[in-house]
Short mmCIF file of C-alpha atoms and ligand atoms in Angstrom, two decimals:
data_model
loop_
_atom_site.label_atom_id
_atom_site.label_comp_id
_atom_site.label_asym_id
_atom_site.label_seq_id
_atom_site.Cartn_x
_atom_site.Cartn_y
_atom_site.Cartn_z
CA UNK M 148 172.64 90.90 6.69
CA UNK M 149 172.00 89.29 9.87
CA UNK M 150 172.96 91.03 12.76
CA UNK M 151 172.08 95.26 12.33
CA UNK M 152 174.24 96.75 15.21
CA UNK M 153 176.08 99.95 12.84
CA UNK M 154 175.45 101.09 9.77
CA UNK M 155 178.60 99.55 8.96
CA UNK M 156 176.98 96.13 8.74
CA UNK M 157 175.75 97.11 5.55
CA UNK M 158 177.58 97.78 2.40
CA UNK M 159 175.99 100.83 -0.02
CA UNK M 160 174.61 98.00 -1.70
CA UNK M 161 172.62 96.47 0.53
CA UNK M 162 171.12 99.88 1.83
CA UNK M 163 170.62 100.91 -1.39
CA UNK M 164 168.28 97.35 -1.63
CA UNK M 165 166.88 97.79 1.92
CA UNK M 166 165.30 101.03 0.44
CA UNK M 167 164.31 99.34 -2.69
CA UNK M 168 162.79 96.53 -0.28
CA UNK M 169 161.19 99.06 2.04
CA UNK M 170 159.21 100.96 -0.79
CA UNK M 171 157.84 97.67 -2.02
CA UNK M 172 156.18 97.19 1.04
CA UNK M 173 155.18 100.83 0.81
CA UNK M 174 153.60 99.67 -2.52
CA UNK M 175 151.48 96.96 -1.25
CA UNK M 176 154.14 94.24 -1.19
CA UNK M 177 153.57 90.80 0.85
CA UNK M 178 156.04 88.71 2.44
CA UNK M 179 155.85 86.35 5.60
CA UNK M 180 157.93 83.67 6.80
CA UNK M 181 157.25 80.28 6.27
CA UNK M 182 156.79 78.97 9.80
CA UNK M 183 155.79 80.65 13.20
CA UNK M 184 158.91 82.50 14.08
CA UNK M 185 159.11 84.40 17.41
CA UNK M 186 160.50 88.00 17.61
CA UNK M 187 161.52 90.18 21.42
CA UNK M 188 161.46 93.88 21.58
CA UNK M 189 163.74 94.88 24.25
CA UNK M 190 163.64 98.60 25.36
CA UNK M 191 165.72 99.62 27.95
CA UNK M 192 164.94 103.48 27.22
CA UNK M 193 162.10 105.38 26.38
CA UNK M 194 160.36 105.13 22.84
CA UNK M 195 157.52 105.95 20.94
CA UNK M 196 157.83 105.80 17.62
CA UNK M 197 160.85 103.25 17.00
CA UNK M 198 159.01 100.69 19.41
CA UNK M 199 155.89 101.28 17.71
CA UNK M 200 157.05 101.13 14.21
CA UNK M 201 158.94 97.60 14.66
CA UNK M 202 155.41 96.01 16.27
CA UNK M 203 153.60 97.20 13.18
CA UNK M 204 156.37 96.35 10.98
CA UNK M 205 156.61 93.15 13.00
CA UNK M 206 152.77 92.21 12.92
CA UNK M 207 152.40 93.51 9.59
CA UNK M 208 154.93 90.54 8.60
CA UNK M 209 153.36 88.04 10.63
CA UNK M 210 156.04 87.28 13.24
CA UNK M 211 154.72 86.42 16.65
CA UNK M 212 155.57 89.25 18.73
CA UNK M 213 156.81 88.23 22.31
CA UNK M 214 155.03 90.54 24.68
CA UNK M 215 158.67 91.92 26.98
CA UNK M 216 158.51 95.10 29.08
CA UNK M 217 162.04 95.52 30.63
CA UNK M 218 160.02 97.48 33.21
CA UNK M 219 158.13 93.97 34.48
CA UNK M 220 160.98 91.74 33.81
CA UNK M 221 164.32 90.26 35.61
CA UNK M 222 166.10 92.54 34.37
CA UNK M 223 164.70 94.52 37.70
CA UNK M 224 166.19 91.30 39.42
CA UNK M 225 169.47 92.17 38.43
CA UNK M 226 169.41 89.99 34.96
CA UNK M 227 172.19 91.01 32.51
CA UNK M 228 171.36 92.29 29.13
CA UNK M 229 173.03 88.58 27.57
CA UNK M 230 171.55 86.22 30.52
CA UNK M 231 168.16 87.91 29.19
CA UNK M 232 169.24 87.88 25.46
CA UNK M 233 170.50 83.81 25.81
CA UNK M 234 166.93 83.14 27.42
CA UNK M 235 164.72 84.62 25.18
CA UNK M 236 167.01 82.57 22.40
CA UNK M 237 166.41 79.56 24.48
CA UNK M 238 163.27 80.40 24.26
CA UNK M 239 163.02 79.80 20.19
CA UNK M 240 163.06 83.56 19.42
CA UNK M 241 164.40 84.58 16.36
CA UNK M 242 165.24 88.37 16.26
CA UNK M 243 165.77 90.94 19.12
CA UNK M 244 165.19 94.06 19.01
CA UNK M 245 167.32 96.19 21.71
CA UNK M 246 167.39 99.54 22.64
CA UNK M 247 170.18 100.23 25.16
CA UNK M 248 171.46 103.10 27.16
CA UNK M 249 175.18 101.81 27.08
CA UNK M 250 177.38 102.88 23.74
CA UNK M 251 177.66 99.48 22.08
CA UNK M 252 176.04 97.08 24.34
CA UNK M 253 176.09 94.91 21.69
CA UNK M 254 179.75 94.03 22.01
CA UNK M 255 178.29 91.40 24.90
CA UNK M 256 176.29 90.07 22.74
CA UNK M 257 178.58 87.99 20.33
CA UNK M 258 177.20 84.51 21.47
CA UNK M 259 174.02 85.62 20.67
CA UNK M 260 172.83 83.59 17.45
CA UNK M 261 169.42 85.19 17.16
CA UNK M 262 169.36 88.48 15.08
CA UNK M 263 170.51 91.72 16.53
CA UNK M 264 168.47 94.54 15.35
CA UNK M 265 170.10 97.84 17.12
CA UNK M 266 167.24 99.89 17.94
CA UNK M 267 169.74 102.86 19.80
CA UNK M 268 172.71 102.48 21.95
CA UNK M 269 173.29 105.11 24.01
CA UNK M 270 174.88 108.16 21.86
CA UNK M 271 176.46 105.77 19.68
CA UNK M 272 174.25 104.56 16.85
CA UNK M 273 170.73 104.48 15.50
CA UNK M 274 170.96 102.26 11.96
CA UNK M 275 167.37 101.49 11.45
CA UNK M 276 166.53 105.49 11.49
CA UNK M 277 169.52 106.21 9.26
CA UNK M 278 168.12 103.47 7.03
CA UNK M 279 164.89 105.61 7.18
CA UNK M 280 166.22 109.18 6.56
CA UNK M 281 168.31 107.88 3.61
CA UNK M 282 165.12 106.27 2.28
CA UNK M 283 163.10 109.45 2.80
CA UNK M 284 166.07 111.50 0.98
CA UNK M 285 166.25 108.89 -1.87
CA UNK M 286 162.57 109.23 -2.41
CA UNK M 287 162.69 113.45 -2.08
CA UNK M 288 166.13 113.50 -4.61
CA UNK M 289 166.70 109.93 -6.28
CA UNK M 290 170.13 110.54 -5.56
CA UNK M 291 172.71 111.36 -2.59
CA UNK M 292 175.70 112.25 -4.41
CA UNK M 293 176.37 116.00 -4.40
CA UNK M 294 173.39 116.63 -1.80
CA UNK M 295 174.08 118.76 0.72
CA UNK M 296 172.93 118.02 4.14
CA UNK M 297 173.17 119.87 7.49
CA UNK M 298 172.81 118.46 10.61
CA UNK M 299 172.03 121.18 13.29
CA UNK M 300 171.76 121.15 17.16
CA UNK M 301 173.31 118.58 19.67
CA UNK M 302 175.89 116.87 17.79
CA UNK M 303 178.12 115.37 20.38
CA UNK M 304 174.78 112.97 21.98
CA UNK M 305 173.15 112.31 19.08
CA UNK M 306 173.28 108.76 17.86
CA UNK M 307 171.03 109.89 14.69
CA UNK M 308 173.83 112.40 13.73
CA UNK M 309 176.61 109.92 13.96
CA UNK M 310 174.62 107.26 12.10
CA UNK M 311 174.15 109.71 9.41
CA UNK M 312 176.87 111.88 8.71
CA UNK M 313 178.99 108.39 8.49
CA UNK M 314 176.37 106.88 5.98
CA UNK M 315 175.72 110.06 3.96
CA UNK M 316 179.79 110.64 3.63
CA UNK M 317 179.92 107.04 2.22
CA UNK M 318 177.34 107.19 -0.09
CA UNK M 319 178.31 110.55 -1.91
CA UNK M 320 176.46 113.40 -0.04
CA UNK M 321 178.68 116.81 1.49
CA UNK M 322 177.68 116.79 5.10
CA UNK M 323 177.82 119.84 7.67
CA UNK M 324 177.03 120.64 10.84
CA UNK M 325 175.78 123.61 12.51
CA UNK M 326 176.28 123.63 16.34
CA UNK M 327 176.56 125.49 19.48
CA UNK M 328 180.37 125.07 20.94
CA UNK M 329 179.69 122.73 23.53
CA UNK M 330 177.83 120.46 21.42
CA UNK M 331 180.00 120.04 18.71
CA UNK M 332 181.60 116.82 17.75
CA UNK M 333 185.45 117.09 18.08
CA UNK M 334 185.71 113.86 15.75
CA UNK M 335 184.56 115.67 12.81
CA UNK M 336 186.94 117.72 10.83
CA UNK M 337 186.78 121.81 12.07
CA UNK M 338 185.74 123.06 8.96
CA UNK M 339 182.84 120.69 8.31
CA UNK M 340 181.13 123.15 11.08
CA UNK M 341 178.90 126.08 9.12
CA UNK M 342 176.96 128.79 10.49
CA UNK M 343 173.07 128.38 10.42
CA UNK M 344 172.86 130.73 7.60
CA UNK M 345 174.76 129.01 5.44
CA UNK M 346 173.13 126.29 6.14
CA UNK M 347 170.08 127.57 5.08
CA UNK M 348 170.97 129.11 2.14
CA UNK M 349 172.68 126.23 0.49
CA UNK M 350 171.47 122.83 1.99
CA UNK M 351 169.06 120.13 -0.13
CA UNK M 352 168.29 119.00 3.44
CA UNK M 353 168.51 120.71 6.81
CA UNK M 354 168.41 117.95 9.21
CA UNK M 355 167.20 119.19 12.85
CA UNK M 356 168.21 117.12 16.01
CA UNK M 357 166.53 116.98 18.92
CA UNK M 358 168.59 118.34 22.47
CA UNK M 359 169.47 115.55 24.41
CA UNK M 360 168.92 116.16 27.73
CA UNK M 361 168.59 113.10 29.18
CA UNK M 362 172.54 112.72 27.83
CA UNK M 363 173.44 116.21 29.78
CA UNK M 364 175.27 116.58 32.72
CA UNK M 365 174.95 119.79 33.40
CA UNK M 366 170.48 120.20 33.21
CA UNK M 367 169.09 122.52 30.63
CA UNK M 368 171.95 123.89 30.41
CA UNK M 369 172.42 125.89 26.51
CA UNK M 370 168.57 125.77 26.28
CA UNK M 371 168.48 129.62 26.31
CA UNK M 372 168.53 131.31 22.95
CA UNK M 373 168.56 127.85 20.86
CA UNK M 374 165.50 128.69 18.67
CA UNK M 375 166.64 131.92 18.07
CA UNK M 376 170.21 131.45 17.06
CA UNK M 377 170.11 127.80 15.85
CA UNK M 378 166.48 126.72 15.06
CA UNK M 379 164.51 126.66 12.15
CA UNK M 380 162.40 129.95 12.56
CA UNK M 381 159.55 131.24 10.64
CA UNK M 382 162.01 133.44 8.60
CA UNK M 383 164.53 131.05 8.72
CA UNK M 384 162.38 128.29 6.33
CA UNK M 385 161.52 131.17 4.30
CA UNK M 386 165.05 131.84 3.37
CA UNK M 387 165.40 128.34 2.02
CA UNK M 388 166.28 126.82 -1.58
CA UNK M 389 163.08 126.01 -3.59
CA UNK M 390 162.93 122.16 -3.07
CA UNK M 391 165.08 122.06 0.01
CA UNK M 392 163.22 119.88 2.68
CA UNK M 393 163.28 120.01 6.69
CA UNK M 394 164.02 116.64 8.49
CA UNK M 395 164.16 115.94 12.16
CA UNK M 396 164.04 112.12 14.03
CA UNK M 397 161.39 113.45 16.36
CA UNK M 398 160.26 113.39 18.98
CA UNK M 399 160.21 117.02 18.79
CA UNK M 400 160.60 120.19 21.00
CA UNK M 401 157.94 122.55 19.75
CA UNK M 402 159.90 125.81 19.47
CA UNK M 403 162.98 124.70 20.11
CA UNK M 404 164.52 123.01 17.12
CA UNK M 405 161.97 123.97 15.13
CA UNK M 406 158.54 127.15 15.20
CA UNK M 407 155.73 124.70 16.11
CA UNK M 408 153.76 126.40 12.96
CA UNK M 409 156.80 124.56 11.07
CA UNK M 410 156.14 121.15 11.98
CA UNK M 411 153.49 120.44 8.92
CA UNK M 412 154.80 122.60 6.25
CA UNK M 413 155.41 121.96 2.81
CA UNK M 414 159.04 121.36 3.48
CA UNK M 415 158.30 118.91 6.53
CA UNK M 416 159.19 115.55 6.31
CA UNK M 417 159.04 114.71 9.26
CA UNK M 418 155.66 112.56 9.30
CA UNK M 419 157.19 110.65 6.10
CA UNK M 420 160.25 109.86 8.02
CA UNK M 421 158.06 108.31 11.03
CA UNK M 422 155.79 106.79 8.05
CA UNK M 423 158.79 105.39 5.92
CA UNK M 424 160.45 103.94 9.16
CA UNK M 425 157.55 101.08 9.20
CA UNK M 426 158.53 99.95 6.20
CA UNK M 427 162.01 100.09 6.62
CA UNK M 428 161.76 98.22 9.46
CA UNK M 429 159.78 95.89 7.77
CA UNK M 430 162.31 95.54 5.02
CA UNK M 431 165.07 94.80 8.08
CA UNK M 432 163.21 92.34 9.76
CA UNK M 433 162.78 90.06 6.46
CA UNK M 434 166.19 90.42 5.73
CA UNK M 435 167.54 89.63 9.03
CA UNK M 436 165.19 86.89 9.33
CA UNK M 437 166.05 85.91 6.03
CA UNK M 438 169.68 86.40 6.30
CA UNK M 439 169.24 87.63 2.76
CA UNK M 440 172.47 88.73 1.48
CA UNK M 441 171.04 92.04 0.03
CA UNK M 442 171.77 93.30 -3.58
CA UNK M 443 171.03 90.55 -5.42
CA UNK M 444 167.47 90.49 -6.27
CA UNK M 445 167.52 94.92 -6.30
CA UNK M 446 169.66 95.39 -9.25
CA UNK M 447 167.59 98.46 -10.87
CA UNK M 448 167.55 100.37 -7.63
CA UNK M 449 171.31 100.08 -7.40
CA UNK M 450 171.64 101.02 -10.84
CA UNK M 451 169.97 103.54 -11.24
CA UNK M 452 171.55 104.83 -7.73
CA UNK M 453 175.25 104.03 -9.23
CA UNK M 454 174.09 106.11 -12.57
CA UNK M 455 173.04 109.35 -10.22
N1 LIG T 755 164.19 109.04 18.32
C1 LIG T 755 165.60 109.33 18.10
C2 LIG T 755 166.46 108.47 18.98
O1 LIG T 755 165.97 107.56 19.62
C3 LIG T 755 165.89 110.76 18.24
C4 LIG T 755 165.72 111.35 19.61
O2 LIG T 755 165.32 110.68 20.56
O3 LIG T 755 166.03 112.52 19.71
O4 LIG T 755 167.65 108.67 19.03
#
């Protein structure tokens, strides 16, 4: 791996040794390049916790960290995303890390020899939280094929949804989706569409997505009634398989998607996803920096994955 735009840069293989990787560094594991090597995070949207995750991750590897706020640079001069990318490589910096409001910005970006770590384009894609969810699932079952996972809420903006449902498909999960009508996905087959009880009554995961308003044209508009007919109420969790667990990308509407009182519960995951995406993104960064080829040097993980 060098560039990380999709998750189709990566073959099972190499996510299944990206999670392998990632809970090394969970377990204490050290690793830092050899010389000083420079690294850019460039957020043209809001973030919290990817932003924050790939500093820590970043620091935590020793890579010198470039300080960039798109808020204080040329970009408010008019600078393109690749004039700014082709300086900072100019510049001796390694890897970028982009978040982007436009669907595949990196398609301008094929000059670019540093490495391309996609940190959300638009409603397109969001690999390195993919990466994270299948690494928190992996952990939870040690498997993905015949999981069943539900993805519920805005379908149609949400880059963690498409990221996900390609991913899980490939590696052997069932995926469904549970929406309102004008938030489902058209490119997914009609009958991959459940009701919410359904989905609670025979999912291994029920995977909440945050409303995407920001991506609306039309306001708040579909707001009214959500938690009620498509959130994960008090009763609703109760109604759950034993060992079924609750996942959402965060950040999250507090009695929207999901009863605030819901947030911490046994079945929560959602503080392991955000803690598991640090060393994910650790995991990335070495590789991409490494332009490790992935697989190679994981070969229990994948087979014990392949035996599953
Ligand atoms: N943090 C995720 C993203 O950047 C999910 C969200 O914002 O709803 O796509």
């Amino acid at each position: 791996m060098r560039h990380l735009r999709t998750m189709n840069d990566l073959s099972n293989k190499e996510i299944m040794a990206l999670i392998e990787e990632a809970m090394e560094f969970q377990q204490g594991k050290h690793w830092a390049p050899e010389t000083p090597t420079f690294v850019a995070n460039l957020f043209y949207e809001a973030s919290t916790r990817t932003k924050c995750s790939f500093e820590v991750a970043e620091r935590r590897l020793g890579l010198q960290v470039l300080p960039f706020e798109v808020s204080t640079s040329s970009v408010n001069k008019g600078e393109t995303l690749y004039d700014t990318a082709k300086t900072l490589q100019s510049l001796g910096v390694s890897a970028l890390v982009i978040r982007h409001p436009e669907e595949e910005y990196f398609n301008q970006l094929h000059n670019i020899q540093a490495a391309i770590i996609n940190g959300g384009d638009g409603c397109g894609n969001h690999p390195t939280q993919s990466l994270l969810d299948m690494m928190t699932i992996y952990q939870e079952f040690k498997r993905f094929e015949g999981l069943k996972i539900t993805i519920v809420g805005d379908i149609r903006h949400s880059r963690v949804a498409r990221s996900n449902s390609d991913v899980l498909h490939r590696l052997g999960a069932e995926v469904k989706f549970v929406a309102p009508e004008e938030w489902k996905d058209d490119s997914y087959p009609t009958d991959s569409y459940i009701t919410m009880d359904e989905a609670i009554n025979t999912s291994d995961v029920v995977m909440l997505l945050r409303i995407q308003h920001e991506r609306h044209h039309s306001g708040k508009a579909g707001l009214d009634d959500f938690h009620k007919q498509y959130g994960m109420t008090i009763k609703r969790e109760e109604e759950m398989k034993p060992n079924s667990i609750i996942m959402h990308p965060a950040p999250i509407n507090r009695g929207v998607e999901i009863a605030s009182e819901l947030v911490e519960c046994d079945r929560s995951r959602i503080f392991k996803q955000m803690e598991n995406g640090l060393y994910m993104r650790m995991a990335v960064l070495k590789n991409a920096l490494t332009k490790n080829e992935g697989g190679k040097e994981h070969d229990n993980i994948i087979k014990e994955w392949e035996m599953a």
